[in-house]
PDB file of C-alpha atoms in Angstrom:
ATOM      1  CA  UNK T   3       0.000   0.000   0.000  1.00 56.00           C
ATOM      2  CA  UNK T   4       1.313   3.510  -0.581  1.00 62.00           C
ATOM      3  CA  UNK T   5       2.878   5.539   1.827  1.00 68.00           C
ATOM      4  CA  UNK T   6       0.075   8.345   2.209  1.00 73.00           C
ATOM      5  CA  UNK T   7      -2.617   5.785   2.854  1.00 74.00           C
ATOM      6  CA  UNK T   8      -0.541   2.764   4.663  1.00 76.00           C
ATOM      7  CA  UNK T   9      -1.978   4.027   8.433  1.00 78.00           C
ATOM      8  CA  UNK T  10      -5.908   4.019   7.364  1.00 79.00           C
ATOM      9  CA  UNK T  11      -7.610   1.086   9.031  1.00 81.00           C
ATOM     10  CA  UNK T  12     -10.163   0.549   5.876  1.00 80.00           C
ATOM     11  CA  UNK T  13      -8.616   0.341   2.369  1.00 80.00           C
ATOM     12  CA  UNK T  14      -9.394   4.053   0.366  1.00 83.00           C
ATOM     13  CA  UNK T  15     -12.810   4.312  -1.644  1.00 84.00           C
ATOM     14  CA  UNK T  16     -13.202   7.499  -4.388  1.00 87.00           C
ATOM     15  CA  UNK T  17     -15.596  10.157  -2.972  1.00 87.00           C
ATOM     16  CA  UNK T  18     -17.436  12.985  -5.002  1.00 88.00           C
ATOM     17  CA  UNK T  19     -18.241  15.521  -2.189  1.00 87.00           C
ATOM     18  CA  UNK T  20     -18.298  18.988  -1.637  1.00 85.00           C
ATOM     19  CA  UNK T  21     -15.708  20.973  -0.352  1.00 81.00           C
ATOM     20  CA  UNK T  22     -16.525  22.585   2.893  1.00 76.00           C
ATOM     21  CA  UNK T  23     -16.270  26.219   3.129  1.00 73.00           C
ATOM     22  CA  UNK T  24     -15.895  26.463   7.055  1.00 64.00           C
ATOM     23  CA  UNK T  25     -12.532  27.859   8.320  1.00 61.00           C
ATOM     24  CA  UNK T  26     -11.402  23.758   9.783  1.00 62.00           C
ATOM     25  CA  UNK T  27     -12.480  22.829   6.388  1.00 61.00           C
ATOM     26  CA  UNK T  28     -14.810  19.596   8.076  1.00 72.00           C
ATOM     27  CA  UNK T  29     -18.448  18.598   6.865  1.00 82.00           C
ATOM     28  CA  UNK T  30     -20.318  16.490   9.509  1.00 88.00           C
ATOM     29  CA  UNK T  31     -21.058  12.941   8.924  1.00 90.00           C
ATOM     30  CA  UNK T  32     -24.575  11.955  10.960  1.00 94.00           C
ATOM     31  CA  UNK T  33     -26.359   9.214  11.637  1.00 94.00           C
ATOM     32  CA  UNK T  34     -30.171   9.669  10.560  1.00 95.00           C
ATOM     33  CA  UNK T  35     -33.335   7.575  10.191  1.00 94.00           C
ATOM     34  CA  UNK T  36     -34.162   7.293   6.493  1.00 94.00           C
ATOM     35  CA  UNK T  37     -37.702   8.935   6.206  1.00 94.00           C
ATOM     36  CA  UNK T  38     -39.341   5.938   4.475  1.00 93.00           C
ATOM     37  CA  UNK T  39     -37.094   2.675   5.874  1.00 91.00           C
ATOM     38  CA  UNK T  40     -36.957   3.840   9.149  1.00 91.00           C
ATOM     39  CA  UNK T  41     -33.155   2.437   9.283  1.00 92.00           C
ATOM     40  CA  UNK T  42     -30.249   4.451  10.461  1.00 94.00           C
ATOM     41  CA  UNK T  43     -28.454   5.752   6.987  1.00 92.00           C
ATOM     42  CA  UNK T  44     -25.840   8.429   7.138  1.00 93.00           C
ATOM     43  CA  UNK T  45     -25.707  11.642   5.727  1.00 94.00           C
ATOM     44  CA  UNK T  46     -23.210  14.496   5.287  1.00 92.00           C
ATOM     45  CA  UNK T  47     -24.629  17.589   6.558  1.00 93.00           C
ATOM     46  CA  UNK T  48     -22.027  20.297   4.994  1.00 90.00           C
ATOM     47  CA  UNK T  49     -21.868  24.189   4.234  1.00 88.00           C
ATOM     48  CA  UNK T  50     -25.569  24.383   5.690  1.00 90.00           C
ATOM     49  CA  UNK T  51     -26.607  21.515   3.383  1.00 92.00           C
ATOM     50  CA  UNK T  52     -27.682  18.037   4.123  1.00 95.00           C
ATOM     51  CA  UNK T  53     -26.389  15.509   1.602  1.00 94.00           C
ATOM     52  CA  UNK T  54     -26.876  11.959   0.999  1.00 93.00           C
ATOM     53  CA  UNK T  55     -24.345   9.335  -0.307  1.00 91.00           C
ATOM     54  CA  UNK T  56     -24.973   7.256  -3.152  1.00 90.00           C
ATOM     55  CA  UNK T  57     -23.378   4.489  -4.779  1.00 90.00           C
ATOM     56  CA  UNK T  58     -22.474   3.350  -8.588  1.00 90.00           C
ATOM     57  CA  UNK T  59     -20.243   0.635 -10.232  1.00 87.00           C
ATOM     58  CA  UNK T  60     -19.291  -0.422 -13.109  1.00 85.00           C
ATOM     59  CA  UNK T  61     -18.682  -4.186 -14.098  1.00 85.00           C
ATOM     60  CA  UNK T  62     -14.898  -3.261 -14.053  1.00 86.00           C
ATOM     61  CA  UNK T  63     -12.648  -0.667 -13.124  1.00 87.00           C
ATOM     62  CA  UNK T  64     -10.137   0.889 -10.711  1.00 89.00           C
ATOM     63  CA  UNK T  65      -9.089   3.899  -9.093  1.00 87.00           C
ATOM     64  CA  UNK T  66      -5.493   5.178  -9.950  1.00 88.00           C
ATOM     65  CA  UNK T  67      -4.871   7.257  -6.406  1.00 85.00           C
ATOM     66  CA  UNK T  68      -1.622   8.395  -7.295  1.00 82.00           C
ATOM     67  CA  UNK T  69       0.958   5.457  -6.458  1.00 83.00           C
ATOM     68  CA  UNK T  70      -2.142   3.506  -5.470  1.00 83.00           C
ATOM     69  CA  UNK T  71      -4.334   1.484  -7.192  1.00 85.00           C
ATOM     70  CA  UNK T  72      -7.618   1.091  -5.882  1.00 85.00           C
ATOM     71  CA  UNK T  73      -9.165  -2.191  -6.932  1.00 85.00           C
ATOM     72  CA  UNK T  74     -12.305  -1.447  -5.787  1.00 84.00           C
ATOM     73  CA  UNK T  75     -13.820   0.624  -8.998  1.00 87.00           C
ATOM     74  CA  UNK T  76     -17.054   1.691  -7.143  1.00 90.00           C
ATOM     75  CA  UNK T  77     -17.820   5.606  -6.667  1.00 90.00           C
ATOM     76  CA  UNK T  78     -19.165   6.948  -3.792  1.00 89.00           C
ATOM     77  CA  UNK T  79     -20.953  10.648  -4.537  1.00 90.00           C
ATOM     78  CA  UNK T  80     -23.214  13.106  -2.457  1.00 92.00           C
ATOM     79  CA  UNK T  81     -26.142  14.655  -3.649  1.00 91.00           C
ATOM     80  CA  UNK T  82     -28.383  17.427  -1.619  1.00 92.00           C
ATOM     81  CA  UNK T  83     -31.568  15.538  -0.243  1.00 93.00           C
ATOM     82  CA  UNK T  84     -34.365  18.041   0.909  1.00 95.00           C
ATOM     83  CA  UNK T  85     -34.304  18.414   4.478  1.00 96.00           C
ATOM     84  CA  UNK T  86     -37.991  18.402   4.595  1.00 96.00           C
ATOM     85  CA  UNK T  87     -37.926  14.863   3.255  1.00 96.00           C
ATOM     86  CA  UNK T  88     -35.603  13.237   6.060  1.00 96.00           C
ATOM     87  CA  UNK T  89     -37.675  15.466   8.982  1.00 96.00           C
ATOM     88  CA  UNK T  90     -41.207  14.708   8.081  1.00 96.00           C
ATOM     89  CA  UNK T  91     -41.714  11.563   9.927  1.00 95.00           C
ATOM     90  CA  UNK T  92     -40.419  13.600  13.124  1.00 96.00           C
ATOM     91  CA  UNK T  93     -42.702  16.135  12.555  1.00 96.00           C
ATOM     92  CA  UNK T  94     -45.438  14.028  12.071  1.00 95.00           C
ATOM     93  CA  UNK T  95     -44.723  12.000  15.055  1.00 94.00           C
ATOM     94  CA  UNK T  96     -44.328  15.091  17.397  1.00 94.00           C
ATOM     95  CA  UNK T  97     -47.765  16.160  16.739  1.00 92.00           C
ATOM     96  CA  UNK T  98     -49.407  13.438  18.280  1.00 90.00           C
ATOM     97  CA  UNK T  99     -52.501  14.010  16.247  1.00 85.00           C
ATOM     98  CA  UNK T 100     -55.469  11.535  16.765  1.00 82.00           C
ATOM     99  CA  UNK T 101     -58.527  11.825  14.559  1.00 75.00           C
ATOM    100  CA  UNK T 102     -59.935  15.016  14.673  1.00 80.00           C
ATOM    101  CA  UNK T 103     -57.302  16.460  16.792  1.00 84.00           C
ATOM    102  CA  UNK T 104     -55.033  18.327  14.821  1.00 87.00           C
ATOM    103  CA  UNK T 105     -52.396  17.900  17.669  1.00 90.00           C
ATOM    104  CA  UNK T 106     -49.729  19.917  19.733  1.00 93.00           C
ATOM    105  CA  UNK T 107     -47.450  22.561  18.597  1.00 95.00           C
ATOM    106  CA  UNK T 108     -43.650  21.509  20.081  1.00 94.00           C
ATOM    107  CA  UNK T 109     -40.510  23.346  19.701  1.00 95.00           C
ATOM    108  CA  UNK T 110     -37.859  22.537  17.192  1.00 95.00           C
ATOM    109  CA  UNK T 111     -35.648  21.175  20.591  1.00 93.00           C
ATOM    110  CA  UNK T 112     -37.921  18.865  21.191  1.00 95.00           C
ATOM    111  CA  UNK T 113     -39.156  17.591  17.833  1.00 95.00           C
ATOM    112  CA  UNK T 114     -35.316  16.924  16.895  1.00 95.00           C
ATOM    113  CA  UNK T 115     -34.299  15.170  20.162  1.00 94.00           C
ATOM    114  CA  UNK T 116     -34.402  11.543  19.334  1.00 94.00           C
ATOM    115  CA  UNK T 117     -33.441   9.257  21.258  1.00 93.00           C
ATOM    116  CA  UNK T 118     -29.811   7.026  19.876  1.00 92.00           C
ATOM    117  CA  UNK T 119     -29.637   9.965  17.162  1.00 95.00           C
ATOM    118  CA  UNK T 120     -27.632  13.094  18.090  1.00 94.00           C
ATOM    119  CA  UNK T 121     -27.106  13.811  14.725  1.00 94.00           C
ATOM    120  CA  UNK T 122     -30.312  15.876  14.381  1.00 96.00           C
ATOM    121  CA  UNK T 123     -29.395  18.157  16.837  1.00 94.00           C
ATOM    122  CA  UNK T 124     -27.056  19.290  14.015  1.00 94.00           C
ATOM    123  CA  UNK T 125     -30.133  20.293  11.579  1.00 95.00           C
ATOM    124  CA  UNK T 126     -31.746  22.700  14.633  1.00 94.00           C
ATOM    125  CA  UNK T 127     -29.692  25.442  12.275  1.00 92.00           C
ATOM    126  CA  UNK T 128     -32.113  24.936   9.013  1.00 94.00           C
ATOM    127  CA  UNK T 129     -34.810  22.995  10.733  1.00 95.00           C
ATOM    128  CA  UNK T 130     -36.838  26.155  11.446  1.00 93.00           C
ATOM    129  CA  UNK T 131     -36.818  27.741   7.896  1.00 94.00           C
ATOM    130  CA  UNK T 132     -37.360  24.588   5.978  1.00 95.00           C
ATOM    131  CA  UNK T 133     -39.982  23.184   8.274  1.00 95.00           C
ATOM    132  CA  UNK T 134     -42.309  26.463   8.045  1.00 95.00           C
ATOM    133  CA  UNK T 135     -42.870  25.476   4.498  1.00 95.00           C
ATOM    134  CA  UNK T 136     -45.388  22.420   5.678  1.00 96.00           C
ATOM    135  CA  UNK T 137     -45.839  23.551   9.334  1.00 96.00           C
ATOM    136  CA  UNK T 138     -48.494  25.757  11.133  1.00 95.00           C
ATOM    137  CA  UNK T 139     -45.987  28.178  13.273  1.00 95.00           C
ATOM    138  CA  UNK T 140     -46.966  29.908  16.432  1.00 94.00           C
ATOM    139  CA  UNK T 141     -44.608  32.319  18.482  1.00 92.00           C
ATOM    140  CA  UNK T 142     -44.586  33.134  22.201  1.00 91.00           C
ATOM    141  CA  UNK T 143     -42.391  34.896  24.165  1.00 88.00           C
ATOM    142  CA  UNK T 144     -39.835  35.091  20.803  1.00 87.00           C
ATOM    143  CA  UNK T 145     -40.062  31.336  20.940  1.00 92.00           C
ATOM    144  CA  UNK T 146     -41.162  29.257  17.791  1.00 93.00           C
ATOM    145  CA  UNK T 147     -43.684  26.690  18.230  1.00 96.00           C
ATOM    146  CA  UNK T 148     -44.239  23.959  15.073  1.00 96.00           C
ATOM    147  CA  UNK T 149     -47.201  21.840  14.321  1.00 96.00           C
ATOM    148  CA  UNK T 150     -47.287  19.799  10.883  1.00 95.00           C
ATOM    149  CA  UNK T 151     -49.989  20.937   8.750  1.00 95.00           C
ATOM    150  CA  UNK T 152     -51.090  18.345   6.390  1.00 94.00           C
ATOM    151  CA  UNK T 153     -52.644  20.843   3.248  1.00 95.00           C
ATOM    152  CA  UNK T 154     -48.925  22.591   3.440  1.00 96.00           C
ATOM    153  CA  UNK T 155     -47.064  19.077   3.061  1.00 96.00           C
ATOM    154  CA  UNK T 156     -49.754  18.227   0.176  1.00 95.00           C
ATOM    155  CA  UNK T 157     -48.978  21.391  -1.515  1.00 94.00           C
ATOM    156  CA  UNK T 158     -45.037  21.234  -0.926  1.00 95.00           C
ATOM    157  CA  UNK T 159     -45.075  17.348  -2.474  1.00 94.00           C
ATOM    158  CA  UNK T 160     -47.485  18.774  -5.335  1.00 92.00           C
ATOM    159  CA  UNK T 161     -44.695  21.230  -5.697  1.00 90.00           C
ATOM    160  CA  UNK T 162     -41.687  18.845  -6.274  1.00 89.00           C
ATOM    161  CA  UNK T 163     -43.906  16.739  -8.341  1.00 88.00           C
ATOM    162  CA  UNK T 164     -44.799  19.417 -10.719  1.00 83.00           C
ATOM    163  CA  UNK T 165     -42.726  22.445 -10.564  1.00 77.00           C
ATOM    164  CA  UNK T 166     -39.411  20.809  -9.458  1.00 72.00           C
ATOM    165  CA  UNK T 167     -38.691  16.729 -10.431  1.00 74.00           C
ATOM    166  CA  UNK T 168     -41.302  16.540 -13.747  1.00 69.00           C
ATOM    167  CA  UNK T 169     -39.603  19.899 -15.357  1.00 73.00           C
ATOM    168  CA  UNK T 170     -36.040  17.416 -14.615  1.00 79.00           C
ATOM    169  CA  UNK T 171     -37.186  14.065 -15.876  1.00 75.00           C
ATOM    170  CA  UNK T 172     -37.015  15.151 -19.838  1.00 72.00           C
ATOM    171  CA  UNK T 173     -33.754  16.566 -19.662  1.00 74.00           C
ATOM    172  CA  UNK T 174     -32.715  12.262 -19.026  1.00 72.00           C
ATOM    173  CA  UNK T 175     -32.656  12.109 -22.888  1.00 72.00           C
ATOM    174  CA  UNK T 176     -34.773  11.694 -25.466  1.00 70.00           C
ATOM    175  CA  UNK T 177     -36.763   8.619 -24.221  1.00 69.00           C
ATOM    176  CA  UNK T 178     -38.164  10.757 -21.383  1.00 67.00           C
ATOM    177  CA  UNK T 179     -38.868  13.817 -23.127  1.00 65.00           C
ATOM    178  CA  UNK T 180     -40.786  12.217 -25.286  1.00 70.00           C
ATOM    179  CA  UNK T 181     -43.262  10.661 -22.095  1.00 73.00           C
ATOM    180  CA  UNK T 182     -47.004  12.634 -22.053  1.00 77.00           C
ATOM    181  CA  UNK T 183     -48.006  14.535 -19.044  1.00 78.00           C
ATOM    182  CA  UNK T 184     -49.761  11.655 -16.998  1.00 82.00           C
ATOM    183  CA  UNK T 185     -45.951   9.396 -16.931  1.00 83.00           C
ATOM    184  CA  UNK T 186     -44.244  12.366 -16.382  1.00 81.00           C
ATOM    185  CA  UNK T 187     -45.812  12.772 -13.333  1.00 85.00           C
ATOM    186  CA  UNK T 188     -45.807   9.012 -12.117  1.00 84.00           C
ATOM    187  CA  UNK T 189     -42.092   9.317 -12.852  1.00 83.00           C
ATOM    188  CA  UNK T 190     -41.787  12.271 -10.625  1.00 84.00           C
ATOM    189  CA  UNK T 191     -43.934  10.399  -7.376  1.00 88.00           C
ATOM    190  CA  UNK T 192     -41.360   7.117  -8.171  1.00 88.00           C
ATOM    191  CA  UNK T 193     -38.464   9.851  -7.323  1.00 87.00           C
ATOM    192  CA  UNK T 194     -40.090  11.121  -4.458  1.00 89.00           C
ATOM    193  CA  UNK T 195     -41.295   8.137  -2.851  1.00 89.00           C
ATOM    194  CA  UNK T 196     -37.565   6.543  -2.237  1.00 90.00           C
ATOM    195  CA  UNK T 197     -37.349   9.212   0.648  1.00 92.00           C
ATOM    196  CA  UNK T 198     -41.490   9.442   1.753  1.00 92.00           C
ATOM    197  CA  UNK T 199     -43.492   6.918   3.246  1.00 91.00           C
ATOM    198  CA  UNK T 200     -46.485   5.912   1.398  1.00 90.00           C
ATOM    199  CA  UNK T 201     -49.181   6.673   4.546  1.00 90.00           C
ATOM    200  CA  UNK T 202     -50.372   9.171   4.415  1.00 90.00           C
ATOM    201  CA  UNK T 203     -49.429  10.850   2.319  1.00 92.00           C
ATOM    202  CA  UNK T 204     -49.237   8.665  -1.043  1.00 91.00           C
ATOM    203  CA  UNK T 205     -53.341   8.027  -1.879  1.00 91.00           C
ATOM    204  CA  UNK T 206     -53.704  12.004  -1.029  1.00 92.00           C
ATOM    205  CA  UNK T 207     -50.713  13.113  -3.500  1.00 91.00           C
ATOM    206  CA  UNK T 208     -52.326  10.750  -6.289  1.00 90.00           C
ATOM    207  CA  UNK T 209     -56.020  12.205  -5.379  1.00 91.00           C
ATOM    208  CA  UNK T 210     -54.902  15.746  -5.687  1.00 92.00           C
ATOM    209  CA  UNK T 211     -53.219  14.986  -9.082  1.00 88.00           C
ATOM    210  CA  UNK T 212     -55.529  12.955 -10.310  1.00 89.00           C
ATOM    211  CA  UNK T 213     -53.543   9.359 -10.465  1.00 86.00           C
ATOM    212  CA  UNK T 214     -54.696   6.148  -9.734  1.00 86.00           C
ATOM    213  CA  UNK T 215     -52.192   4.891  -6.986  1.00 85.00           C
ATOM    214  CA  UNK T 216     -52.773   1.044  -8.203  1.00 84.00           C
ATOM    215  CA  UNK T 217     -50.642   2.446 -11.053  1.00 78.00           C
ATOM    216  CA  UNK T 218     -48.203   3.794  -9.330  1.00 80.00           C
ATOM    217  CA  UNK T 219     -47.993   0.887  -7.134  1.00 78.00           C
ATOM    218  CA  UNK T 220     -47.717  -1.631 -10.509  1.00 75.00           C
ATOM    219  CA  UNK T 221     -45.409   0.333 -11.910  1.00 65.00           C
ATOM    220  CA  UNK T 222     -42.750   0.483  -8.484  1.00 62.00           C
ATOM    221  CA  UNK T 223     -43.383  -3.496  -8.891  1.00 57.00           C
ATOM    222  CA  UNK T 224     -42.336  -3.396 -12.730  1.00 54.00           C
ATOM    223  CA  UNK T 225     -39.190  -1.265 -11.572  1.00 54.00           C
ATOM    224  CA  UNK T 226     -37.463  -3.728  -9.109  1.00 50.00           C
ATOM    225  CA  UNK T 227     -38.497  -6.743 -10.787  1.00 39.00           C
ATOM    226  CA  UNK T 228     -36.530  -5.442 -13.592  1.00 37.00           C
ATOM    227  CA  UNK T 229     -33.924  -3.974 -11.745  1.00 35.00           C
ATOM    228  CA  UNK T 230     -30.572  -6.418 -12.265  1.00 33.00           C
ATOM    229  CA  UNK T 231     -28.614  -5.424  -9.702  1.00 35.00           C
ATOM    230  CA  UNK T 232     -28.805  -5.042  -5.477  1.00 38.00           C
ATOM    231  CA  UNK T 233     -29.659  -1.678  -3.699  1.00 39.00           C
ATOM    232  CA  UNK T 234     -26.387  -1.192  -3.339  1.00 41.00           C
ATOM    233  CA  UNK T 235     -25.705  -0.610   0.459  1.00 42.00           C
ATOM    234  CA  UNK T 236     -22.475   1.109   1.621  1.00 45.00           C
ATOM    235  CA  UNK T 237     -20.402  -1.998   3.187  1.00 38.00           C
ATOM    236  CA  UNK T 238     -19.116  -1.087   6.733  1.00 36.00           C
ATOM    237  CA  UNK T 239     -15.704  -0.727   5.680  1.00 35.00           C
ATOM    238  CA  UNK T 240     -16.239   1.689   2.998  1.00 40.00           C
ATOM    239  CA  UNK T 241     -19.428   3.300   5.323  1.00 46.00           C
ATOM    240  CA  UNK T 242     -17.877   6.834   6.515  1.00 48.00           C
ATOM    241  CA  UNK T 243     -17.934   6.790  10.216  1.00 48.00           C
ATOM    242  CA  UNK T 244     -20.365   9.480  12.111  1.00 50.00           C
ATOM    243  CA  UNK T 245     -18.033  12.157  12.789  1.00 56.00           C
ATOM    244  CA  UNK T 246     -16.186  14.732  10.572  1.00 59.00           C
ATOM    245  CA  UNK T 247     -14.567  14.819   6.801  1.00 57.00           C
ATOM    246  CA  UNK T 248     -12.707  16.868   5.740  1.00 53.00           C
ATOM    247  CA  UNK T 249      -8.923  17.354   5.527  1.00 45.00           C
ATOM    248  CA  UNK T 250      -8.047  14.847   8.287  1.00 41.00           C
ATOM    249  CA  UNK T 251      -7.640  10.802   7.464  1.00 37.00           C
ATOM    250  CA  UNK T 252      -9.924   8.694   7.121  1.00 35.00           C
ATOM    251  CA  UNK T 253     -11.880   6.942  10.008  1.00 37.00           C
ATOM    252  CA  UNK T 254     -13.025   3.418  10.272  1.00 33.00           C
ATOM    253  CA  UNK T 255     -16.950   2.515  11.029  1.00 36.00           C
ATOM    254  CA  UNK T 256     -17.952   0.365  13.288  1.00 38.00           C
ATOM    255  CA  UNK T 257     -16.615  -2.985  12.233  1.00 38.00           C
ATOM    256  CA  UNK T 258     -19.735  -4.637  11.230  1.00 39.00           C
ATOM    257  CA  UNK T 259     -19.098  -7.772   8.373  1.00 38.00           C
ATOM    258  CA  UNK T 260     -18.748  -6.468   5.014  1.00 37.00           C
ATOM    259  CA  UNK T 261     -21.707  -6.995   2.485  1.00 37.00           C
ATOM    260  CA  UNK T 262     -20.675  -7.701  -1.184  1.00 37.00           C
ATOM    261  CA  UNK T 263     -21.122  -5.482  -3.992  1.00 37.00           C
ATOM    262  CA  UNK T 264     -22.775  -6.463  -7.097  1.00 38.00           C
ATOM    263  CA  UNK T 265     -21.899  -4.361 -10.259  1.00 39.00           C
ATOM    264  CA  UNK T 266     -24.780  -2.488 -11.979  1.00 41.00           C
ATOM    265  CA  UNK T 267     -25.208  -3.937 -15.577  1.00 40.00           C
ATOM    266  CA  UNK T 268     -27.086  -2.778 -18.937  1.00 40.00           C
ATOM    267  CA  UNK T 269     -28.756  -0.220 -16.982  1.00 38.00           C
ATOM    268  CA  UNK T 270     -31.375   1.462 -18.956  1.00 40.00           C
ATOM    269  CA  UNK T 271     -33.772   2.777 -16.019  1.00 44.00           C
ATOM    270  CA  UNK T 272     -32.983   6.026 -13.949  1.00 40.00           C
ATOM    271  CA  UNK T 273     -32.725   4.533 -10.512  1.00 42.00           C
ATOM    272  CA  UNK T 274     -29.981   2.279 -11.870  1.00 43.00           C
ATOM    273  CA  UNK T 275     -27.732   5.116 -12.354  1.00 40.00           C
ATOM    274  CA  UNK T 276     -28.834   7.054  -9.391  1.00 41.00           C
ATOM    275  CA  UNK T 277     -29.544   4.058  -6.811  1.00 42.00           C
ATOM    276  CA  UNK T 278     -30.263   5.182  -2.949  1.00 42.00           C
ATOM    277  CA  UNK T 279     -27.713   3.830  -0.592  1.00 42.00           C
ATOM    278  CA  UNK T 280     -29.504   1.858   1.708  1.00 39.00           C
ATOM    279  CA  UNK T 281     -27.941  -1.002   4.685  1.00 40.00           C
ATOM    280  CA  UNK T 282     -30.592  -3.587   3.044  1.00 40.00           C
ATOM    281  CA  UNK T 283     -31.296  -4.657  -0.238  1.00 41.00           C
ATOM    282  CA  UNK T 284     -34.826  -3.350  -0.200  1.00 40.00           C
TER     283      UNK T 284
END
């Protein structure tokens, strides 16, 4: 092994990430429920941002690391993942709504403390703004009080169905530009549903845009049936450790057994290329 890298516990893996812009030059790694698995997933939370990692592979390759050669051909990349997305099920929890109640309004402190995660005290800094978009807010005393409002999550997901993720699809190429209106849209709920749990919220998004959810629902089956290779997880020893990255060396996780890799082939639908790192192969 090469000099530079002989001390690392875990063998190198190739990262895209961004570059944090704080003066120790560290982005925080954190350990977060996924909003629709309800497993703990990791996250990099940098430059005010939280980012998720994904994974892709080819059937061969390697990493030239200067004097190094990485056998291990897999990328690792980050992508910005809505807040809103991964805090949702916290905010819907906190509420404690039953039937008619609408619930209580809680403070951001207490919404975020959860129990075996520390990492979300780390989002109290965007929490607030983001969560106002699909909260009722009341303030007391200069303090903020949050309650989830179900018509402001309907018309937030209505947003990134419409406005945001179906204006993206056709820019994929030519075979989804040339999709009508109606599998534009069921596109856009696939994409959104990886990180949003199907109750409640599902049967009202396809009511309010006028979908039959059996479709959608025949369609996710179509998708992993035909899918040819595993959800990738991130194996523990190429899992960044919950802590910081940044300019110091790398840290090892927590020494659980390695899962193998399989290699993405012929893919041909978008979640092959853009896969959501998961520890199961769900």
């Amino acid at each position: 092994m090469a000099s530079w890298c002989e001390n690392m516990v875990l063998p190198p893996r190739v990262l895209i990430a961004p570059r944090p812009s704080s003066a120790n030059g560290q982005g925080n790694i954190l350990s977060l429920r996924h909003p629709k698995l309800e497993e703990e997933i990791q996250y990099l939370f940098s430059n005010g941002r939280l980012h998720e990692f994904n994974w892709f592979k080819e059937r061969y390759g390697s990493w030239f690391l200067g004097d190094y050669v990485c056998e291990d051909g897999s990328i690792y990349y980050c992508t910005v993942v809505d807040p809103i997305f991964i805090l949702l099920p916290l905010f819907e929890a906190a509420r404690m709504s039953n039937g008619k109640d609408l619930g209580k309004f809680r403070q951001l402190d207490e919404i975020l403390y959860i129990e075996g995660y520390p990492g979300y005290q780390h989002l109290m800094s965007i929490a607030g703004n983001h969560m106002e978009l699909v909260c009722e807010v009341k303030e007391v005393a200069n303090m903020k009080f949050f309650r989830l409002d179900d018509s402001k999550v309907l018309t937030w997901l209505c947003c990134k169905v419409v406005h945001n993720i179906k204006e993206v699809i056709p820019k994929f190429g030519k075979n989804y530009a040339a999709q009508g209106e109606r599998e534009l849209l069921k596109d856009a709920i696939q994409i959104i549903r990886e990180n949003l749990k199907d109750e409640p919220w599902l049967p009202v998004l396809c009511k309010k845009l006028q979908l039959d959810i059996s479709e959608i629902n025949e369609t996710t089956k179509s998708n992993d049936t035909s899918f040819c290779a595993e959800s990738s997880p991130i194996p523990a020893p190429a899992r960044p450790s919950e802590g910081n990255i940044g300019n110091g060396s790398a840290k090892s996780s927590k020494g659980r057994p390695a899962k193998k890799l399989k290699a993405e082939v012929g893919s041909k639908n978008i979640k092959d290329m853009f896969r959501r790192v998961t520890r199961s192969g769900t």
